[in-house]
Coordinates of C-alpha atoms in Angstrom, one line a residue:
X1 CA -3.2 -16.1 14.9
X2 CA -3.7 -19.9 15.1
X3 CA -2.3 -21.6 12.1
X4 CA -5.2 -23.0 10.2
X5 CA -7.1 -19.7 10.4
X6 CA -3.6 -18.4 9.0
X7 CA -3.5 -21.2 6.8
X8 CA -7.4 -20.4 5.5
X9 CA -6.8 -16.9 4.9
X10 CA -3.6 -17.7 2.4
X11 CA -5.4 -19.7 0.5
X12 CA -8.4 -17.3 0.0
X13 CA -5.8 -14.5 -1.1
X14 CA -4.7 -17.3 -3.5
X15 CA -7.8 -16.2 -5.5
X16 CA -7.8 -12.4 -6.1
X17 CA -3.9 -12.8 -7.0
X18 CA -4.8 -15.5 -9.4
X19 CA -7.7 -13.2 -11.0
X20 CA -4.6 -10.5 -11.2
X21 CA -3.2 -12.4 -14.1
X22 CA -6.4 -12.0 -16.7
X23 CA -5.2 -8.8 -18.0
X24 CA -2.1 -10.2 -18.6
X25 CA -3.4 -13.5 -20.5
X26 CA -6.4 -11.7 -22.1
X27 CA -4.3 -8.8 -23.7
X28 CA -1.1 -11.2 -24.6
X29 CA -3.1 -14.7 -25.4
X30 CA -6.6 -14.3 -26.2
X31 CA -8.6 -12.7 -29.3
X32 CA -9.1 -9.3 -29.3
X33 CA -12.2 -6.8 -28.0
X34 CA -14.2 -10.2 -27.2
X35 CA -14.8 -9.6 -23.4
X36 CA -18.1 -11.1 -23.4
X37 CA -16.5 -14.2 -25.1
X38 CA -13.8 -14.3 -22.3
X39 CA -16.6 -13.8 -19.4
X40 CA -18.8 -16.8 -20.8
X41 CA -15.9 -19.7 -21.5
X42 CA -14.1 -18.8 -17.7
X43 CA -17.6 -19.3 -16.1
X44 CA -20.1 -21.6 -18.1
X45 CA -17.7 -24.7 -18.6
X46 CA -16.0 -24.2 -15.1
X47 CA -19.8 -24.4 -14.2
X48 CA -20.8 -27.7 -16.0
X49 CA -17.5 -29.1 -15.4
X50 CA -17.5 -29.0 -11.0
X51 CA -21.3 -30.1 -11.1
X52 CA -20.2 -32.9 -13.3
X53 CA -17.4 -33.8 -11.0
X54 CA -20.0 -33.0 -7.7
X55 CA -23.5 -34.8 -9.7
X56 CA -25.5 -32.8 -7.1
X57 CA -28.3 -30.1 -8.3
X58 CA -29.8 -27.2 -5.9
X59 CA -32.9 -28.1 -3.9
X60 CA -35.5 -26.4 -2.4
X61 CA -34.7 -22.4 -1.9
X62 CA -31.6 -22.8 -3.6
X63 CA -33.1 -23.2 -7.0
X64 CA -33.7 -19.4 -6.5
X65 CA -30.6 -18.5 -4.3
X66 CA -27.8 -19.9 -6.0
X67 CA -29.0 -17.9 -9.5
X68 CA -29.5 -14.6 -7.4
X69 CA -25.7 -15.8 -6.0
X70 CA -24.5 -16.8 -10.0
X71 CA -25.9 -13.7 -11.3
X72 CA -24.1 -10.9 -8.6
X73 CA -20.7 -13.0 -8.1
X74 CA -20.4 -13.7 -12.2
X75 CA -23.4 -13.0 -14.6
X76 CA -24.0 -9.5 -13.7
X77 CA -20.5 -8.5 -12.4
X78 CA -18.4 -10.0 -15.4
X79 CA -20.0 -8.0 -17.8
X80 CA -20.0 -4.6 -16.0
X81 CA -16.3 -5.0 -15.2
X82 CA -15.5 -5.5 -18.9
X83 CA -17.9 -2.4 -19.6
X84 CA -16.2 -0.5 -17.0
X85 CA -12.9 -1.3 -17.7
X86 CA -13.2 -0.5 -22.0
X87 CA -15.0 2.7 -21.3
X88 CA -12.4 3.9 -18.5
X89 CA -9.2 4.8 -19.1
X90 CA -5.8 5.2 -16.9
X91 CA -7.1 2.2 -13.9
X92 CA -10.5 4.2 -12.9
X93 CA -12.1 1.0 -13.4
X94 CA -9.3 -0.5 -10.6
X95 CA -10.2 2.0 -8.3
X96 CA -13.8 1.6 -8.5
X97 CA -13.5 -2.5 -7.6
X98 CA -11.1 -1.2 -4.8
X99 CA -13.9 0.3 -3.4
X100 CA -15.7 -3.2 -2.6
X101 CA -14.4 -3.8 1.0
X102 CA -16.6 0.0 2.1
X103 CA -19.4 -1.8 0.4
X104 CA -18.9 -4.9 2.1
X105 CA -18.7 -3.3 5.1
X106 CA -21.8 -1.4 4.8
X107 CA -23.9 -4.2 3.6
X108 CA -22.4 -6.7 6.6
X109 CA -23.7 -3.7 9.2
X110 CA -27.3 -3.4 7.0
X111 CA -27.6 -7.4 6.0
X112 CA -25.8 -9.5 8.7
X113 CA -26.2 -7.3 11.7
X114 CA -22.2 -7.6 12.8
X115 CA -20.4 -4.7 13.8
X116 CA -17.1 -4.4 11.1
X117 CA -14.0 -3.7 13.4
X118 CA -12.5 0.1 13.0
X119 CA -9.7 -1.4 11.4
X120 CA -10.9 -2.9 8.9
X121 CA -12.7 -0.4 7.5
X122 CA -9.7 2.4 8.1
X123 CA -7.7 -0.7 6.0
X124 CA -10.0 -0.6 3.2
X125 CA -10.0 3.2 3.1
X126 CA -6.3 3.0 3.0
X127 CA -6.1 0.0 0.3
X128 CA -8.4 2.2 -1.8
X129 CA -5.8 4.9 -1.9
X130 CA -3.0 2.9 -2.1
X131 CA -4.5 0.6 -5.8
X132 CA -5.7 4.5 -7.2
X133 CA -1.7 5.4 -6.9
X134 CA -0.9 2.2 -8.5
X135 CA -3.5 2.3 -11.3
X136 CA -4.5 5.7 -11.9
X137 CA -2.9 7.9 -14.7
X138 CA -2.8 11.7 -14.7
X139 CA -5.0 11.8 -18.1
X140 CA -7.5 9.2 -16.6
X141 CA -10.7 10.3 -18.1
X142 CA -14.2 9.3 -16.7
X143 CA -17.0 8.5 -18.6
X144 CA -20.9 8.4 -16.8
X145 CA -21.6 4.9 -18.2
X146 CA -18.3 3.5 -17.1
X147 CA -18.5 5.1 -13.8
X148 CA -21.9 3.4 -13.7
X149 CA -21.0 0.0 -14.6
X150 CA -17.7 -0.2 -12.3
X151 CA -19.5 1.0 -9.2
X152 CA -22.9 -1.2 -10.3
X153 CA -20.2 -4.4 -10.7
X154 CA -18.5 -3.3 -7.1
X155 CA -21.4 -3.1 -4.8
X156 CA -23.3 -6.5 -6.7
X157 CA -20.2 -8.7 -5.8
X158 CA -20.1 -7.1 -2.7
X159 CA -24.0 -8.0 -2.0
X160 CA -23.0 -11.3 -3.2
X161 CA -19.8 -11.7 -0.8
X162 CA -22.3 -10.8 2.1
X163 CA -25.3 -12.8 0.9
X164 CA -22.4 -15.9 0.6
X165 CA -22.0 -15.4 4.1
X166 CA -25.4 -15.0 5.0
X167 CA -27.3 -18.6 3.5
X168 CA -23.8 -20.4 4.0
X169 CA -24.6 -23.8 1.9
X170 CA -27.0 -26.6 2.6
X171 CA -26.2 -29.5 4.3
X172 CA -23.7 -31.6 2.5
X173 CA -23.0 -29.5 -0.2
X174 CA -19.5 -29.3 -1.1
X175 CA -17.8 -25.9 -2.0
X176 CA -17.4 -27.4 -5.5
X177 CA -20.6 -27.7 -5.5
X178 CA -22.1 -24.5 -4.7
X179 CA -19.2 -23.0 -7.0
X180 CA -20.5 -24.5 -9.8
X181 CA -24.1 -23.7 -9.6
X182 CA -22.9 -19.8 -9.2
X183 CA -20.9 -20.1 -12.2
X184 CA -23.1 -22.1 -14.2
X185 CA -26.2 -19.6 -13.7
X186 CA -24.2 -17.0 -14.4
X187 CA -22.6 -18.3 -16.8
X188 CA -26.4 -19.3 -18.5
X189 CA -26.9 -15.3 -18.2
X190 CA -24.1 -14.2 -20.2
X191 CA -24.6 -16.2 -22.9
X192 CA -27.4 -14.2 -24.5
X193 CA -25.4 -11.0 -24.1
X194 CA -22.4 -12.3 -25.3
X195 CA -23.6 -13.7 -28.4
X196 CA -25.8 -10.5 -29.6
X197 CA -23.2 -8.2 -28.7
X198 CA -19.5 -10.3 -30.5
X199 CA -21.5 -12.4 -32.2
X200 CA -20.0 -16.0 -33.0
X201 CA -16.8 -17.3 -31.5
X202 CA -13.8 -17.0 -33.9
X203 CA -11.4 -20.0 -34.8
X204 CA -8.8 -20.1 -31.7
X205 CA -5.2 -20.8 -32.3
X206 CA -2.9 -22.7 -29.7
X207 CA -2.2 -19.6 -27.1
X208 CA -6.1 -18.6 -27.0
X209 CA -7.3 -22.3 -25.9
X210 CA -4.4 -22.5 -23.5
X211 CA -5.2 -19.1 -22.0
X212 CA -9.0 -19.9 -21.9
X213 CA -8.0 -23.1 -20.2
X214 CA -6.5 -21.1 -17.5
X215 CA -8.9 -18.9 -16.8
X216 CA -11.5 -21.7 -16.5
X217 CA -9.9 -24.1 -14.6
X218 CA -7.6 -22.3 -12.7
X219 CA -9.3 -18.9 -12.9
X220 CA -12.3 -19.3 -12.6
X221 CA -13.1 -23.1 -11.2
X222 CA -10.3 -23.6 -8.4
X223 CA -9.9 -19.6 -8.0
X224 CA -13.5 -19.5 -7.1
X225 CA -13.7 -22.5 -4.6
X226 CA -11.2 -20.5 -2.6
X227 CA -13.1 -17.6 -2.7
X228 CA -16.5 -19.0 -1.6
X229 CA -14.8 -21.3 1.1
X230 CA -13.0 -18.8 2.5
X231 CA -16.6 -16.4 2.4
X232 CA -18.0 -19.1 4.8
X233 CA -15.7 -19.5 6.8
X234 CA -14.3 -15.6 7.6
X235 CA -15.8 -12.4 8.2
X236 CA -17.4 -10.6 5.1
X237 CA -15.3 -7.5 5.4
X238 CA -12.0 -9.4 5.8
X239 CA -12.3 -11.4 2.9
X240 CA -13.2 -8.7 0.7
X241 CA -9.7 -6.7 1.7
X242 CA -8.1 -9.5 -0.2
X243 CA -9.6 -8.4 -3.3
X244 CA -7.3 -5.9 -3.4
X245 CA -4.5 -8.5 -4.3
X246 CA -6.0 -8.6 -7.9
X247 CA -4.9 -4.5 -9.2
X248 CA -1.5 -5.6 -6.9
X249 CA -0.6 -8.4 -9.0
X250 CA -1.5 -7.4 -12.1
X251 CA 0.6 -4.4 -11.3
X252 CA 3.1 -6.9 -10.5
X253 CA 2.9 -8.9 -13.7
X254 CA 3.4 -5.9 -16.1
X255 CA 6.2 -4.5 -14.3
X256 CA 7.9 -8.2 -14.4
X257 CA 6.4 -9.7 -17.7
X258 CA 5.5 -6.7 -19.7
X259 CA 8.7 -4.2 -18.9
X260 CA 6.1 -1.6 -18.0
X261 CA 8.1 0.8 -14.8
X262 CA 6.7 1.6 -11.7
X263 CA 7.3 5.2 -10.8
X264 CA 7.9 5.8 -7.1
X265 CA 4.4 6.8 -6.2
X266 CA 2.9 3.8 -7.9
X267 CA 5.9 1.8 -5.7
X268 CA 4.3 3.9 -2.4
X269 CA 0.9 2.6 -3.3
X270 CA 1.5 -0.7 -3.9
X271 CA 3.2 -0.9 -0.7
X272 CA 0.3 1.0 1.4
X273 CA -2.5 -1.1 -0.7
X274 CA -0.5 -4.0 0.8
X275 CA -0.3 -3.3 4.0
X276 CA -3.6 -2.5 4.2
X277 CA -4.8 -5.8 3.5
X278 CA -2.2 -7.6 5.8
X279 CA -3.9 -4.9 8.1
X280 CA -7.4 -5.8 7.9
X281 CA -6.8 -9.5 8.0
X282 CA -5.9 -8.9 11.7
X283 CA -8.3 -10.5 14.4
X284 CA -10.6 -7.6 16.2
X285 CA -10.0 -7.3 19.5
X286 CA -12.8 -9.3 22.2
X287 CA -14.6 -6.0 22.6
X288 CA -15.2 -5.9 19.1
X289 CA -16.3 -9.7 18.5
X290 CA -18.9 -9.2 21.2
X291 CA -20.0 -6.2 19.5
X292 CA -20.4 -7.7 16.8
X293 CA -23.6 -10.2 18.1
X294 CA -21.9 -13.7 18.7
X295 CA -25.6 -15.2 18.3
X296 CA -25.7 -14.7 14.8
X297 CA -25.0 -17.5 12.7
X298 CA -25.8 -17.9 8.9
X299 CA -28.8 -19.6 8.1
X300 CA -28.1 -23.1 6.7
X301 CA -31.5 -24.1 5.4

């Protein structure tokens, strides 16, 4: 594998493994039940703050696609993955975001018209097994609504991964750029919720503006420049495998921060998940790449 292919794709994974420490920072640094809170101050000032730094506003279709983009990469999916993940106990909610690679796949055959190599979607299959030993408890309960709102959240960012890949970015449009219009207008969107459901912000000691600053800016702001660069410039279905690098680390992070063990079957799963992904970020062989309709390109209106 070339090196600055190589290089791309490690800087992409840099994103899900970031994302892996917000349960850590939310449940040891941030106010309590306040998801909505959380979701609105990692995506609205991250927003306003890279279309500051870019000065550059959507024209022409994209004052329609980059709010259909903020609203299934961040408005709609940050609030349904809270949802999911208070109303499912014992990691269901883990599993059902582990499931986003099938989706991808599925919509990259339906939307883009590109075959997904076999490997990648027997990686994803396998990844999926591995996080639900890693996450899943034996009293793991599921709840319809929470079902709902976990598989809802999975298969919009998935849409969104593969509609990211499909309009690309206009001409001269920075991936700061189009970051910050997908977090602003989703940001916009959760607003509204956020405020008729928790109501005002409370007062915020030290720890709670420090983690919120790390969710934004880190987070959130340079964690989703990553994410959307690599989207444009790597198959749909391989980028998505790296989202499995989010359950893996957080994982990680309690096991190392939190003292919480790791039994041997979590330790298997966490080792399969892995793989998997290393798996699926494999080129496809020639027969597959032709397969796959080397005509298409992404529009780039």
């Amino acid at each position: 594998m070339p090196a600055p292919r190589l290089a791309l794709i490690a800087t992409t994974a840099l994103a899900p493994a970031v994302w892996g420490t917000t349960y850590i920072v939310t449940t040891e640094l941030l106010p309590p039940d306040r998801p909505l809170l959380t979701a609105l101050l990692r995506a609205l000032p991250a927003g306003l703050l890279l279309i500051g730094m870019t000065r550059t506003l959507p024209r022409g279709s994209w004052w329609w696609r980059a709010p259909v983009l903020g609203a299934l990469n961040i408005g709609m999916f940050f609030p349904l993955l809270f949802l999911s993940a208070y109303r499912l106990p014992g990691g269901v909610a883990g599993v059902l975001g582990a499931i986003q690679p099938l989706l991808v796949a599925g919509f990259t055959r339906a939307v883009l018209r590109e075959t997904v190599p076999v490997h990648r979607v027997i990686a994803g299959i396998t990844a999926t097994v591995g996080v639900s030993l890693v996450v899943l408890r034996a009293n793991a309960a599921l709840d319809a609504v929470g079902v709902a709102a976990g598989v809802v959240a999975a298969a919009g960012m998935a849409a969104g991964v593969v509609l990211t890949r499909s309009w690309g970015k206009p001409p001269g449009v920075s991936d700061l750029t189009l970051t910050g219009w997908q977090l602003t207008a989703g940001g916009l969107m959760i607003a509204p919720v956020a405020l008729a459901a928790e109501g005002m912000p409370p007062a915020l000691d030290g720890a709670a503006v420090g983690g919120y600053l790390w969710l934004g800016l880190v987070g959130t702001a340079a964690a989703y420049t990553l994410w959307f660069r690599g989207i444009a410039r790597l198959p749909a279905a391989q980028v998505s495998l790296l989202g499995t690098l989010s359950p893996l680390t957080a994982a990680l992070l309690g096991w190392i921060a939190l003292d919480q063990s790791l039994s041997p079957l979590q330790l298997t799963g966490f080792v399969l998940a892995l793989s998997a992904t290393v798996l699926g970020q494999l080129p496809a062989s020639r027969r597959t790449r032709v397969a796959a309709d080397p005509q298409h390109t992404p529009s780039r209106p």
